[in-house]
Amino acid sequence: MKKELYQTPWNFLGLPEDASTPAAQGWLLPIPYESTTSYGAGTRDGPAAILAASRQVELYDQEFDCEPAMEYGIHTVLPMNLVHRSPEAMIQAVEGAVAELLSGAQRPKVLGILGGEHSISAGVARGIARALNPGSLVAVHVDAQSDMREEYEDSPYSHACAAKRILEVCPIFQIGIRNLSSEEAFFLRGCKKVRTVFSEEANDPKGFYLRDLAQFVRNKQVFFTIDLDGLDPSIMPSVGTPEPGGISWERMLEIARTVCANAAQVAVFDVVELAPIPGFRPPDFLAAKLVYKLFSYALRNRKAKNNRSKNG
Amino acid sequence: MKKELYQTPWNFLGLPEDASTPAAQGWLLPIPYESTTSYGAGTRDGPAAILAASRQVELYDQEFDCEPAMEYGIHTVLPMNLVHRSPEAMIQAVEGAVAELLSGAQRPKVLGILGGEHSISAGVARGIARALNPGSLVAVHVDAQSDMREEYEDSPYSHACAAKRILEVCPIFQIGIRNLSSEEAFFLRGCKKVRTVFSEEANDPKGFYLRDLAQFVRNKQVFFTIDLDGLDPSIMPSVGTPEPGGISWERMLEIARTVCANAAQVAVFDVVELAPIPGFRPPDFLAAKLVYKLFSYALRNRKAKNNRSKNG
Amino acid sequence: MKKELYQTPWNFLGLPEDASTPAAQGWLLPIPYESTTSYGAGTRDGPAAILAASRQVELYDQEFDCEPAMEYGIHTVLPMNLVHRSPEAMIQAVEGAVAELLSGAQRPKVLGILGGEHSISAGVARGIARALNPGSLVAVHVDAQSDMREEYEDSPYSHACAAKRILEVCPIFQIGIRNLSSEEAFFLRGCKKVRTVFSEEANDPKGFYLRDLAQFVRNKQVFFTIDLDGLDPSIMPSVGTPEPGGISWERMLEIARTVCANAAQVAVFDVVELAPIPGFRPPDFLAAKLVYKLFSYALRNRKAKNNRSKNG
Amino acid sequence: MKKELYQTPWNFLGLPEDASTPAAQGWLLPIPYESTTSYGAGTRDGPAAILAASRQVELYDQEFDCEPAMEYGIHTVLPMNLVHRSPEAMIQAVEGAVAELLSGAQRPKVLGILGGEHSISAGVARGIARALNPGSLVAVHVDAQSDMREEYEDSPYSHACAAKRILEVCPIFQIGIRNLSSEEAFFLRGCKKVRTVFSEEANDPKGFYLRDLAQFVRNKQVFFTIDLDGLDPSIMPSVGTPEPGGISWERMLEIARTVCANAAQVAVFDVVELAPIPGFRPPDFLAAKLVYKLFSYALRNRKAKNNRSKNG
Amino acid sequence: MKKELYQTPWNFLGLPEDASTPAAQGWLLPIPYESTTSYGAGTRDGPAAILAASRQVELYDQEFDCEPAMEYGIHTVLPMNLVHRSPEAMIQAVEGAVAELLSGAQRPKVLGILGGEHSISAGVARGIARALNPGSLVAVHVDAQSDMREEYEDSPYSHACAAKRILEVCPIFQIGIRNLSSEEAFFLRGCKKVRTVFSEEANDPKGFYLRDLAQFVRNKQVFFTIDLDGLDPSIMPSVGTPEPGGISWERMLEIARTVCANAAQVAVFDVVELAPIPGFRPPDFLAAKLVYKLFSYALRNRKAKNNRSKNG
Amino acid sequence: MKKELYQTPWNFLGLPEDASTPAAQGWLLPIPYESTTSYGAGTRDGPAAILAASRQVELYDQEFDCEPAMEYGIHTVLPMNLVHRSPEAMIQAVEGAVAELLSGAQRPKVLGILGGEHSISAGVARGIARALNPGSLVAVHVDAQSDMREEYEDSPYSHACAAKRILEVCPIFQIGIRNLSSEEAFFLRGCKKVRTVFSEEANDPKGFYLRDLAQFVRNKQVFFTIDLDGLDPSIMPSVGTPEPGGISWERMLEIARTVCANAAQVAVFDVVELAPIPGFRPPDFLAAKLVYKLFSYALRNRKAKNNRSKNG
């Protein structure tokens, strides 16, 4: 078969074979799980929509003046199989898969994950803790909801409890919150392991909290979990609960740059809750571009640090 | 408040208050549950779409030359709360709710149920068996899929196992099947408790199997479970797995008439798996009209029988 | 401007200038009126959708083995202005426009009208009666609803009263009816000026009623009014009340052929109630093709008759 | 029936029974009227879409650190019946319903209304004037259009004349206007009863006009009428005439806070012209959240004032 | 990586690795080309939609009482790269790719192709003729349009000329035609190399023409080209020109069975012109099921024949 | 025919006959060409969507305090015929049409063009150069992509090469670029004929580059080419590649005012790449309003200048 006659394989960004093998520094795992969603359905179609849109994202990134993905490579893992015995069983499967990927002989430097609903993030956090040093782990969490419920619709593994489950593993820095229950508000006031930046503060042009964020992640291993409804509905309508007053694209990038520039390592990130609207593609494209940016910030800064330590 | 200024309440068919109280002979319970769906989402929006469309259905029915619902009344129950601890827990909740409704002091003569995904039918069957005499219970099942898997995606309570779970409660007569696995085909050949009418036979204009169906339900209590994907996609595209070659509207009515005219009682029916397509309403309307017809066949024939026995 | 560089003008079928002037035998008047619709909106977009779709209809018609529209010509009139003072005022405006068009010095042999909601047909009927000999006028009416209510939602000019208003002008032959109120059923039983062919009879393959229809229109002037929801929802989902059990495409053409072959003249027809579904075009295309067929049957048979009388 | 098995009733915010009886301080009246719309249809579906979306709005509101609706209660009235005799007849029906609701023995402290098209606001204003002291009444009007036409498409009760009809009842303060006719521009220059804040001024970050607004409503009874197309299309695309350059979510809240904090009473507000886009829910959710905020500002500030006067 | 954690690879039917290697007997080549479409866009998204839907098709086929694809295997080739220098250049690229695939050392027994627009079929026919014995080649062509224009919109490689280009390679048997130009009608009357079965004949329940079809393909190599608009719009609305009066699902299967049972070999088939409607999946699913059936008929009958000749 | 009964003709803004004849100063040419699009289809429907939406744009413009189009007039030319022989042939046809329109006896002062895909702009630029003095010609180009590829998907006339082809005719000032390939980045660094304002600079509130822009166009003939994906996806989602971080509505108007106030003449502008999303109209409306603003800036400033020179 003459190669030039055919399109590049079906992977994130449509990378050529040699930039998308398991030898790549970035791995991307789709988890099209959706089960406990209460309003609006479709997050199970999120990963496929992001992969499809990513093929239109330009490899060249002006911010780095190069094609970063061609340098570090991204390997698109096959989507996880679903377990529908119970949400808990699925979360355990996610934990197992993440732990196994992070501790394999051949393993990613940065693991990106595409949801599916936010509940998977609990499994992701547990998987990281199992595979890496849990003592230095912290989570940065962009979201409209606080997700600090103990249980929701009779399940502790609902998408509405995602952050509460993560908190059992490590401290959390939340950004963009603008929808919470009184139970959650009460809990947050009393909890020292969570710093919550509500949306007014998150959108303030001065962005003072970015310094706190830099401090929070410094020398830590970071799990970066992004529920896309943290963004403003004008740029991200494809979510189940589109709360007005969210984060802009420019601010989202500032947050990501701050995290990746100051953390010891962003070992894992996930981007969840995209529920594609049929025929309305801009949000899919934005999500794909965000994932690419996250890989680049996490892997390019890492390199810089490695170089520094080598030279230092 | 002057009554004539306001619309009728939000219930099935938009019935006036006095025809929709719990004293009505028909009750309708929405169960907007969706969790194990594998392809295409949205059955959680099915009950609301059917209720909305039903308000446009004309009360007068030419077949009976009257407004049947004004005679027997239909009470629209509030939708069931969802349980997301596990599919099994939800099925148990359904079982509990159905059993309780059927054995209450004030209870329906016919209970209709709106899904949601087909897995709820397992709970419905169990609830009927708990509340009524299980010895004389049989199930009539319209569907494109056989749903005879023992387990699917790691859960025995998946929508793909609905009929297998019902079979644990009572014999089944299946109509319209045209999509099954080899495991299911093997199982069906060996199982005497199931009679399967595949789609070619189901669509045959002569409809010889209708006599078998009449025989199957004679003097029995019937649970009538209709997965809407049993109908042809040309009239019912709003389903997760739209298999070509399905049942027509006219034939669906013939089946329903046969069941209700011959059974001792159709105590419960459910209509499941409507996944409304935004902006495309004909399937919602058809489902609403089908539910109305089912109530009328079940309750009008019942009356006829009661009269006969009184006079006999 | 070089002609061949540009597309044909924006008119029905995209006819060239010389086949679409007011000298054409067929005129087409769009009336994008919508005001009293009770369920589902969008008939105001119907005429534009039909015109857009018509540009894809092939001019050549195999049934006539020629391009009929190039022989008789069709002039697309500008859409009528809307009047929103009251439904009655709009109906009067329609009456005036139709009467004026039919009695102008330059006037169509056949006037086609595109709705808009069905209420406009009352104005059309009155306009015909004012301009032509009302004594020999009859109406043929394809619909799912009987539209024989005296008043609906407080207006006698609602779309649900269309046929009742027409009946004040001339006798009616209804086909495809399958949705009516008890008030209407009672009225129809007692009324000698209406012949109603319900949907079971309308769909019977033998079509015995077509002989009655031929008899009904013989030597009469016919107003042919087609509510598209008379067709089956599998081919015509783009209507407000998509009743299952409707007329097929083949039967619709048989009806039209019967009317046009036997009437003295089909002076006016209307095709109403198309509510285009965004992104779903087959119904728009079908409606466009139906309008073209109606012009051809009405004008080609007319010619045949004229020739006969000349030669006779 | 065990209560915990079923969902809360179908009302605004999905409030429990005891917070949604007629004893509640807030009442919400849906008026799904649409008749004179000129471009884009679907406002008749607006109220249902807002109610559906409201069930996902969190009861807890950070701005008040409580669940305000549980304190004051909101009673969802049944939707008004439609009158299609003429727009004028419908406006009269609205006037009657509003006047009756405001002067009943059991009546709301604040009446919210969901449109439907903007023309209903004329009836609302008249109803308020009939029931309350018209001398101290003023209207605050958010919109993209000035709506100051004397007549439109032959009706003085068109949606395009809404503000002109209100002006016959009381003075108006308009905000966000960016689409008007030359007739309207001429009229506005000469009219002292209207203050118009065009969109450039409305969006100016400094917001000087908010002081004028506070002055305008001070010690007045206010009718607050919000045509959602006053908001920017990026957050509110679901309107008939989506004019670029509109008001942001944050500014909308500032306007509402200013009105409610300074008025003697905001007896009635309406939120009109939502034309839901199938499958695109963020605008429905935003509208629901805005309605909740309006109730909270109007009823919480009222309480504060009452307390003050009691104590003063 | 534990295999059972992940879904099967992204290929037609979601086959496991070992049934989808190049050693498989069936190969499937997506050609998402769209350039000359005149009405309605989106055939470039057709192949991806068919692949996505195919993953929901059950492997087990009752007609064969086995999982045919697990026996013969299907290898999904990467989509062809697009050439936009001119339609002619793209057709040449298709010709080259098809010829190369059919004459490779490792090559398919049956090559299926997914369009894209119908114009690619000209390249397919040329590629077959180059690779195989052109003397015994015939084409069977299901379509609504005759596609016998010499040139359209200034290009001889338009989708509207597909059959004319194929005719330069081999004789054609057309089925389902119901839309043609007078130029085409004239041409067809005079051309002996084409047999055209118009839609009335194609839909006749007796199906006499199937005998002619069997005769036409007997002992021939067949190129089977299916423009999905040959099917009826009630089951296949997702096409650019949805002509009423098309072929049913049952008849389509009869045609396919007739071709595959009588031909010496169906070396290549294509299924073209699917333009997926966002959010409306039944047509995608039907197309996927049709492709699977075509592989099974072509490869299972082939086996039967081989066995016969071996034994004979 | 009584004029007041009918709507205004189908032209841009729905202008009355006498303001839309070829004697008008502004002409608008739709070119619904789409052939080389790689992602997302539908630009062929762009011109029709803009025309349809324009009929809702208010003629009165507050910025000028008059109805500008009634002063200068706009003539809507029929859409160009498509040529599908090759992209090059279409570009040549565009060149011919533009040159012919600009040099006719009766010709526009300003020619606006509606795409269609961006590749047509190459033909437009060549047509201007052929008809007018090419020495003083410059292009101003709003876009998300640089479009400076030499060739794309094997064609130098792809939409992705539009600016490169224009550059062969005249210098370019690009604004809003935020998506380019490394090939393009390299080219831009070395090319003196292009000034590129990337999106960060383009969105800077201070807008220093507007002075450079004024300088660039001073005393020049300007071809103003606007790819709508230059705007932010929150206000313009209906494009093939919706890049986050684009230009706001207010800034777009500032750019247009700067160009038209400083150029000697804006002889031609085009607005391209609108791919309407079915049912989602705000972007169509925005595009229509932008086209109207462009005509007004270009023709009103022209008049001012003419007056000045007359008086000077």
PDB file of C-alpha atoms in Angstrom, chain A residues 101-271:
ATOM      1  CA  LEU A 101      -0.292   2.616  32.907  1.00  0.00           C
ATOM      2  CA  LEU A 102       1.781   4.794  35.259  1.00  0.00           C
ATOM      3  CA  SER A 103       3.883   1.920  36.557  1.00  0.00           C
ATOM      4  CA  GLY A 104       4.421  -0.059  33.365  1.00  0.00           C
ATOM      5  CA  ALA A 105       7.901  -0.660  32.012  1.00  0.00           C
ATOM      6  CA  GLN A 106       6.979   1.511  29.064  1.00  0.00           C
ATOM      7  CA  ARG A 107       5.029   4.403  30.483  1.00  0.00           C
ATOM      8  CA  PRO A 108       4.077   7.982  29.712  1.00  0.00           C
ATOM      9  CA  LYS A 109       5.779  11.039  31.160  1.00  0.00           C
ATOM     10  CA  VAL A 110       2.397  12.730  31.129  1.00  0.00           C
ATOM     11  CA  LEU A 111      -0.897  10.862  31.003  1.00  0.00           C
ATOM     12  CA  GLY A 112      -3.901  12.752  29.667  1.00  0.00           C
ATOM     13  CA  ILE A 113      -7.406  11.384  30.122  1.00  0.00           C
ATOM     14  CA  LEU A 114     -10.590  12.255  28.237  1.00  0.00           C
ATOM     15  CA  GLY A 115     -13.951  11.831  29.973  1.00  0.00           C
ATOM     16  CA  GLY A 116     -16.766  10.897  30.124  1.00  0.00           C
ATOM     17  CA  GLU A 117     -18.343  12.133  33.280  1.00  0.00           C
ATOM     18  CA  HIS A 118     -16.417  13.657  36.165  1.00  0.00           C
ATOM     19  CA  SER A 119     -16.883  10.689  38.469  1.00  0.00           C
ATOM     20  CA  ILE A 120     -13.981   8.939  36.752  1.00  0.00           C
ATOM     21  CA  SER A 121     -11.585  11.469  38.274  1.00  0.00           C
ATOM     22  CA  ALA A 122     -11.941   9.746  41.645  1.00  0.00           C
ATOM     23  CA  GLY A 123     -10.529   6.592  40.117  1.00  0.00           C
ATOM     24  CA  VAL A 124      -7.805   8.570  38.396  1.00  0.00           C
ATOM     25  CA  ALA A 125      -6.690  10.164  41.679  1.00  0.00           C
ATOM     26  CA  ARG A 126      -6.575   6.777  43.415  1.00  0.00           C
ATOM     27  CA  GLY A 127      -4.643   5.270  40.549  1.00  0.00           C
ATOM     28  CA  ILE A 128      -2.033   8.029  40.733  1.00  0.00           C
ATOM     29  CA  ALA A 129      -1.706   7.620  44.473  1.00  0.00           C
ATOM     30  CA  ARG A 130      -1.168   3.914  44.062  1.00  0.00           C
ATOM     31  CA  ALA A 131       1.493   4.288  41.409  1.00  0.00           C
ATOM     32  CA  LEU A 132       3.372   7.425  42.486  1.00  0.00           C
ATOM     33  CA  ASN A 133       4.420   8.945  45.797  1.00  0.00           C
ATOM     34  CA  PRO A 134       1.084  10.024  47.286  1.00  0.00           C
ATOM     35  CA  GLY A 135       2.769  12.244  49.897  1.00  0.00           C
ATOM     36  CA  SER A 136       3.597  15.008  47.455  1.00  0.00           C
ATOM     37  CA  LEU A 137       0.376  14.803  45.433  1.00  0.00           C
ATOM     38  CA  VAL A 138      -2.026  17.753  45.098  1.00  0.00           C
ATOM     39  CA  ALA A 139      -4.999  18.336  42.787  1.00  0.00           C
ATOM     40  CA  VAL A 140      -5.910  21.447  40.807  1.00  0.00           C
ATOM     41  CA  HIS A 141      -9.568  21.443  39.880  1.00  0.00           C
ATOM     42  CA  VAL A 142     -11.342  23.728  37.396  1.00  0.00           C
ATOM     43  CA  ASP A 143     -15.122  23.440  37.584  1.00  0.00           C
ATOM     44  CA  ALA A 144     -18.415  25.303  37.946  1.00  0.00           C
ATOM     45  CA  GLN A 145     -19.597  22.924  40.651  1.00  0.00           C
ATOM     46  CA  SER A 146     -17.757  22.261  43.866  1.00  0.00           C
ATOM     47  CA  ASP A 147     -18.522  18.514  43.555  1.00  0.00           C
ATOM     48  CA  MET A 148     -18.023  18.174  47.317  1.00  0.00           C
ATOM     49  CA  ARG A 149     -21.174  16.202  48.068  1.00  0.00           C
ATOM     50  CA  GLU A 150     -20.677  13.107  50.179  1.00  0.00           C
ATOM     51  CA  GLU A 151     -23.264  11.211  48.134  1.00  0.00           C
ATOM     52  CA  TYR A 152     -25.684  12.062  45.342  1.00  0.00           C
ATOM     53  CA  GLU A 153     -28.703  10.154  44.089  1.00  0.00           C
ATOM     54  CA  ASP A 154     -27.681   7.397  46.448  1.00  0.00           C
ATOM     55  CA  SER A 155     -24.159   6.940  45.110  1.00  0.00           C
ATOM     56  CA  PRO A 156     -20.862   8.200  46.571  1.00  0.00           C
ATOM     57  CA  TYR A 157     -19.421   7.742  43.072  1.00  0.00           C
ATOM     58  CA  SER A 158     -21.700  10.208  41.325  1.00  0.00           C
ATOM     59  CA  HIS A 159     -20.178  12.943  39.153  1.00  0.00           C
ATOM     60  CA  ALA A 160     -21.424  15.342  41.839  1.00  0.00           C
ATOM     61  CA  CYS A 161     -19.059  13.832  44.395  1.00  0.00           C
ATOM     62  CA  ALA A 162     -15.916  13.795  42.270  1.00  0.00           C
ATOM     63  CA  ALA A 163     -13.944  16.344  44.282  1.00  0.00           C
ATOM     64  CA  LYS A 164     -14.991  14.841  47.602  1.00  0.00           C
ATOM     65  CA  ARG A 165     -13.537  11.521  46.527  1.00  0.00           C
ATOM     66  CA  ILE A 166     -10.342  13.165  45.293  1.00  0.00           C
ATOM     67  CA  LEU A 167     -10.036  14.965  48.611  1.00  0.00           C
ATOM     68  CA  GLU A 168      -9.738  11.589  50.305  1.00  0.00           C
ATOM     69  CA  VAL A 169      -6.505  11.224  48.374  1.00  0.00           C
ATOM     70  CA  CYS A 170      -4.921  14.690  48.402  1.00  0.00           C
ATOM     71  CA  PRO A 171      -5.520  18.465  48.949  1.00  0.00           C
ATOM     72  CA  ILE A 172      -7.387  20.402  46.256  1.00  0.00           C
ATOM     73  CA  PHE A 173      -7.215  23.907  44.766  1.00  0.00           C
ATOM     74  CA  GLN A 174     -10.580  24.671  43.096  1.00  0.00           C
ATOM     75  CA  ILE A 175     -11.091  27.440  40.503  1.00  0.00           C
ATOM     76  CA  GLY A 176     -14.221  28.839  38.884  1.00  0.00           C
ATOM     77  CA  ILE A 177     -16.789  27.456  41.322  1.00  0.00           C
ATOM     78  CA  ARG A 178     -20.192  29.144  41.033  1.00  0.00           C
ATOM     79  CA  ASN A 179     -22.743  26.458  41.813  1.00  0.00           C
ATOM     80  CA  LEU A 180     -22.833  24.643  45.131  1.00  0.00           C
ATOM     81  CA  SER A 181     -25.273  23.325  47.698  1.00  0.00           C
ATOM     82  CA  SER A 182     -25.571  24.675  51.227  1.00  0.00           C
ATOM     83  CA  GLU A 183     -24.137  21.365  52.486  1.00  0.00           C
ATOM     84  CA  GLU A 184     -21.089  21.992  50.288  1.00  0.00           C
ATOM     85  CA  ALA A 185     -20.778  25.626  51.316  1.00  0.00           C
ATOM     86  CA  PHE A 186     -20.794  24.586  54.971  1.00  0.00           C
ATOM     87  CA  PHE A 187     -18.243  21.864  54.340  1.00  0.00           C
ATOM     88  CA  LEU A 188     -15.899  24.165  52.422  1.00  0.00           C
ATOM     89  CA  ARG A 189     -15.869  26.771  55.196  1.00  0.00           C
ATOM     90  CA  GLY A 190     -14.630  24.189  57.655  1.00  0.00           C
ATOM     91  CA  CYS A 191     -12.189  22.276  55.473  1.00  0.00           C
ATOM     92  CA  LYS A 192      -8.529  23.257  55.424  1.00  0.00           C
ATOM     93  CA  LYS A 193      -7.549  20.855  52.671  1.00  0.00           C
ATOM     94  CA  VAL A 194      -9.483  22.799  50.029  1.00  0.00           C
ATOM     95  CA  ARG A 195      -8.840  26.288  48.694  1.00  0.00           C
ATOM     96  CA  THR A 196     -11.844  27.461  46.644  1.00  0.00           C
ATOM     97  CA  VAL A 197     -11.563  30.350  44.190  1.00  0.00           C
ATOM     98  CA  PHE A 198     -15.141  31.315  43.318  1.00  0.00           C
ATOM     99  CA  SER A 199     -15.925  32.619  39.879  1.00  0.00           C
ATOM    100  CA  GLU A 200     -15.881  36.352  40.666  1.00  0.00           C
ATOM    101  CA  GLU A 201     -12.337  36.017  41.969  1.00  0.00           C
ATOM    102  CA  ALA A 202     -11.426  33.614  39.180  1.00  0.00           C
ATOM    103  CA  ASN A 203     -12.493  36.130  36.535  1.00  0.00           C
ATOM    104  CA  ASP A 204     -10.943  39.188  38.162  1.00  0.00           C
ATOM    105  CA  PRO A 205      -8.581  40.628  35.545  1.00  0.00           C
ATOM    106  CA  LYS A 206      -5.850  41.064  38.155  1.00  0.00           C
ATOM    107  CA  GLY A 207      -5.808  37.360  38.963  1.00  0.00           C
ATOM    108  CA  PHE A 208      -4.151  37.665  42.370  1.00  0.00           C
ATOM    109  CA  TYR A 209      -5.001  34.084  43.198  1.00  0.00           C
ATOM    110  CA  LEU A 210      -2.571  32.833  40.559  1.00  0.00           C
ATOM    111  CA  ARG A 211       0.218  33.491  43.050  1.00  0.00           C
ATOM    112  CA  ASP A 212      -1.492  31.265  45.609  1.00  0.00           C
ATOM    113  CA  LEU A 213      -1.897  28.643  42.934  1.00  0.00           C
ATOM    114  CA  ALA A 214       1.796  28.763  42.075  1.00  0.00           C
ATOM    115  CA  GLN A 215       2.592  28.366  45.783  1.00  0.00           C
ATOM    116  CA  PHE A 216       0.116  25.477  46.138  1.00  0.00           C
ATOM    117  CA  VAL A 217       1.696  23.370  43.372  1.00  0.00           C
ATOM    118  CA  ARG A 218       5.350  24.266  43.972  1.00  0.00           C
ATOM    119  CA  ASN A 219       7.506  21.130  44.082  1.00  0.00           C
ATOM    120  CA  LYS A 220       4.412  18.964  44.107  1.00  0.00           C
ATOM    121  CA  GLN A 221       3.170  16.218  41.864  1.00  0.00           C
ATOM    122  CA  VAL A 222      -0.048  17.581  40.378  1.00  0.00           C
ATOM    123  CA  PHE A 223      -3.250  15.909  39.207  1.00  0.00           C
ATOM    124  CA  PHE A 224      -4.911  18.550  37.035  1.00  0.00           C
ATOM    125  CA  THR A 225      -8.631  17.856  36.603  1.00  0.00           C
ATOM    126  CA  ILE A 226     -10.697  20.082  34.329  1.00  0.00           C
ATOM    127  CA  ASP A 227     -14.466  19.856  34.208  1.00  0.00           C
ATOM    128  CA  LEU A 228     -15.200  21.825  31.049  1.00  0.00           C
ATOM    129  CA  ASP A 229     -18.247  23.480  32.598  1.00  0.00           C
ATOM    130  CA  GLY A 230     -15.762  25.610  34.514  1.00  0.00           C
ATOM    131  CA  LEU A 231     -15.378  27.573  31.269  1.00  0.00           C
ATOM    132  CA  ASP A 232     -17.945  30.178  30.267  1.00  0.00           C
ATOM    133  CA  PRO A 233     -20.992  28.807  28.385  1.00  0.00           C
ATOM    134  CA  SER A 234     -20.368  31.336  25.594  1.00  0.00           C
ATOM    135  CA  ILE A 235     -17.290  29.318  24.593  1.00  0.00           C
ATOM    136  CA  MET A 236     -18.278  25.959  26.110  1.00  0.00           C
ATOM    137  CA  PRO A 237     -22.026  25.337  25.799  1.00  0.00           C
ATOM    138  CA  SER A 238     -21.624  21.558  25.389  1.00  0.00           C
ATOM    139  CA  VAL A 239     -21.919  20.634  29.051  1.00  0.00           C
ATOM    140  CA  GLY A 240     -24.700  19.319  31.231  1.00  0.00           C
ATOM    141  CA  THR A 241     -24.977  22.316  33.558  1.00  0.00           C
ATOM    142  CA  PRO A 242     -23.897  25.443  31.679  1.00  0.00           C
ATOM    143  CA  GLU A 243     -23.540  28.017  34.488  1.00  0.00           C
ATOM    144  CA  PRO A 244     -23.160  31.620  33.325  1.00  0.00           C
ATOM    145  CA  GLY A 245     -20.153  33.556  34.632  1.00  0.00           C
ATOM    146  CA  GLY A 246     -17.353  31.110  33.800  1.00  0.00           C
ATOM    147  CA  ILE A 247     -13.675  31.250  32.912  1.00  0.00           C
ATOM    148  CA  SER A 248     -12.464  32.658  29.578  1.00  0.00           C
ATOM    149  CA  TRP A 249     -10.092  30.912  27.174  1.00  0.00           C
ATOM    150  CA  GLU A 250      -7.267  33.322  27.941  1.00  0.00           C
ATOM    151  CA  ARG A 251      -7.630  32.852  31.699  1.00  0.00           C
ATOM    152  CA  MET A 252      -7.783  29.071  31.324  1.00  0.00           C
ATOM    153  CA  LEU A 253      -4.425  29.162  29.557  1.00  0.00           C
ATOM    154  CA  GLU A 254      -2.949  31.379  32.294  1.00  0.00           C
ATOM    155  CA  ILE A 255      -4.044  28.865  34.921  1.00  0.00           C
ATOM    156  CA  ALA A 256      -2.541  25.996  32.965  1.00  0.00           C
ATOM    157  CA  ARG A 257       0.732  27.851  32.450  1.00  0.00           C
ATOM    158  CA  THR A 258       0.944  28.673  36.161  1.00  0.00           C
ATOM    159  CA  VAL A 259       0.382  25.066  37.174  1.00  0.00           C
ATOM    160  CA  CYS A 260       2.833  23.547  34.735  1.00  0.00           C
ATOM    161  CA  ALA A 261       5.550  26.136  35.278  1.00  0.00           C
ATOM    162  CA  ASN A 262       5.604  25.706  39.050  1.00  0.00           C
ATOM    163  CA  ALA A 263       4.775  22.064  39.746  1.00  0.00           C
ATOM    164  CA  ALA A 264       7.478  19.461  40.091  1.00  0.00           C
ATOM    165  CA  GLN A 265       5.492  17.363  37.676  1.00  0.00           C
ATOM    166  CA  VAL A 266       2.006  17.262  36.162  1.00  0.00           C
ATOM    167  CA  ALA A 267       1.888  13.497  35.926  1.00  0.00           C
ATOM    168  CA  VAL A 268      -1.760  13.243  34.962  1.00  0.00           C
ATOM    169  CA  PHE A 269      -4.498  15.554  33.759  1.00  0.00           C
ATOM    170  CA  ASP A 270      -8.055  14.863  32.720  1.00  0.00           C
ATOM    171  CA  VAL A 271     -10.537  16.901  30.676  1.00  0.00           C
TER     172      VAL A 271
END
